[in-house]
mmCIF file of C-alpha atoms in Angstrom:
data_model
loop_
_atom_site.group_PDB
_atom_site.id
_atom_site.type_symbol
_atom_site.label_atom_id
_atom_site.label_comp_id
_atom_site.label_asym_id
_atom_site.label_seq_id
_atom_site.Cartn_x
_atom_site.Cartn_y
_atom_site.Cartn_z
ATOM 1 C CA MET A 1 101.770 107.063 109.302
ATOM 2 C CA ILE A 2 102.103 103.313 109.842
ATOM 3 C CA SER A 3 104.979 101.476 111.542
ATOM 4 C CA GLN A 4 107.734 99.769 109.495
ATOM 5 C CA GLU A 5 106.704 96.491 111.030
ATOM 6 C CA LEU A 6 103.112 96.898 109.778
ATOM 7 C CA GLU A 7 104.314 98.039 106.375
ATOM 8 C CA ARG A 8 106.363 94.787 106.010
ATOM 9 C CA PHE A 9 103.207 92.777 107.025
ATOM 10 C CA PHE A 10 101.177 94.539 104.405
ATOM 11 C CA LEU A 11 103.936 94.028 101.967
ATOM 12 C CA MET A 12 103.834 90.333 102.612
ATOM 13 C CA VAL A 13 100.039 90.238 102.247
ATOM 14 C CA ALA A 14 100.248 92.037 99.036
ATOM 15 C CA GLY A 15 102.432 89.230 97.626
ATOM 16 C CA SER A 16 100.121 86.334 98.783
ATOM 17 C CA LYS A 17 96.602 85.704 97.631
ATOM 18 C CA ASP A 18 96.121 83.293 100.517
ATOM 19 C CA LEU A 19 97.039 85.973 103.113
ATOM 20 C CA GLN A 20 94.993 88.463 101.356
ATOM 21 C CA GLN A 21 91.967 86.081 101.687
ATOM 22 C CA GLN A 22 92.695 85.488 105.312
ATOM 23 C CA LEU A 23 93.055 89.220 106.021
ATOM 24 C CA LYS A 24 89.705 89.925 104.233
ATOM 25 C CA SER A 25 87.934 87.352 106.440
ATOM 26 C CA THR A 26 88.850 89.213 109.649
ATOM 27 C CA LYS A 27 86.066 90.803 111.554
ATOM 28 C CA GLU A 28 88.027 92.864 114.198
ATOM 29 C CA PHE A 29 91.306 94.729 114.295
ATOM 30 C CA ALA A 30 92.466 92.179 116.818
ATOM 31 C CA ASP A 31 91.975 89.353 114.225
ATOM 32 C CA ALA A 32 94.107 91.143 111.692
ATOM 33 C CA ALA A 33 96.808 91.922 114.318
ATOM 34 C CA GLN A 34 96.807 88.275 115.450
ATOM 35 C CA LEU A 35 97.204 87.197 111.852
ATOM 36 C CA ALA A 36 100.295 89.321 111.706
ATOM 37 C CA ARG A 37 101.581 88.099 115.041
ATOM 38 C CA ASP A 38 101.112 84.478 113.908
ATOM 39 C CA LEU A 39 103.294 85.345 110.966
ATOM 40 C CA GLY A 40 106.081 86.698 113.324
ATOM 41 C CA PHE A 41 105.306 90.457 113.244
ATOM 42 C CA GLN A 42 105.199 92.419 116.403
ATOM 43 C CA ILE A 43 102.068 94.388 115.715
ATOM 44 C CA THR A 44 99.356 95.631 118.039
ATOM 45 C CA ASP A 45 95.547 95.908 117.665
ATOM 46 C CA ALA A 46 95.903 99.706 117.907
ATOM 47 C CA GLU A 47 98.378 99.810 115.139
ATOM 48 C CA VAL A 48 96.000 97.979 112.748
ATOM 49 C CA MET A 49 93.162 100.435 113.920
ATOM 50 C CA LEU A 50 95.303 103.386 113.318
ATOM 51 C CA ALA A 51 96.388 102.148 109.923
ATOM 52 C CA GLN A 52 92.829 101.717 108.813
ATOM 53 C CA ALA A 53 91.933 105.147 110.083
ATOM 54 C CA TYR A 54 94.778 106.841 108.255
ATOM 55 C CA ARG A 55 93.682 104.827 105.139
ATOM 56 C CA ILE A 56 90.084 106.157 105.552
ATOM 57 C CA LEU A 57 91.192 109.717 106.236
ATOM 58 C CA SER A 58 93.500 109.727 103.005
ATOM 59 C CA ILE A 59 90.582 108.914 100.756
ATOM 60 C CA PRO A 60 89.846 112.191 98.862
ATOM 61 C CA ILE A 61 86.363 113.658 99.392
ATOM 62 C CA ARG A 62 84.514 114.086 95.959
ATOM 63 C CA ASP A 63 82.695 117.352 95.373
ATOM 64 C CA GLN A 64 78.936 117.105 95.807
ATOM 65 C CA ASP A 65 77.494 119.155 93.007
#
């Protein structure tokens, strides 16, 4: 589960092609968190890392026949 603050940041990013590009260009979790903080969100590096881990874990595993 991600924080409401991070959810609001992701919603802002979803509505802006420029922010999407900036987020895609980040290399580290800290860079993504800093982008959010620069926009006024109170987000930690760890929150970004956990959100990414949650996203990966929620991807369904396809059957290997």
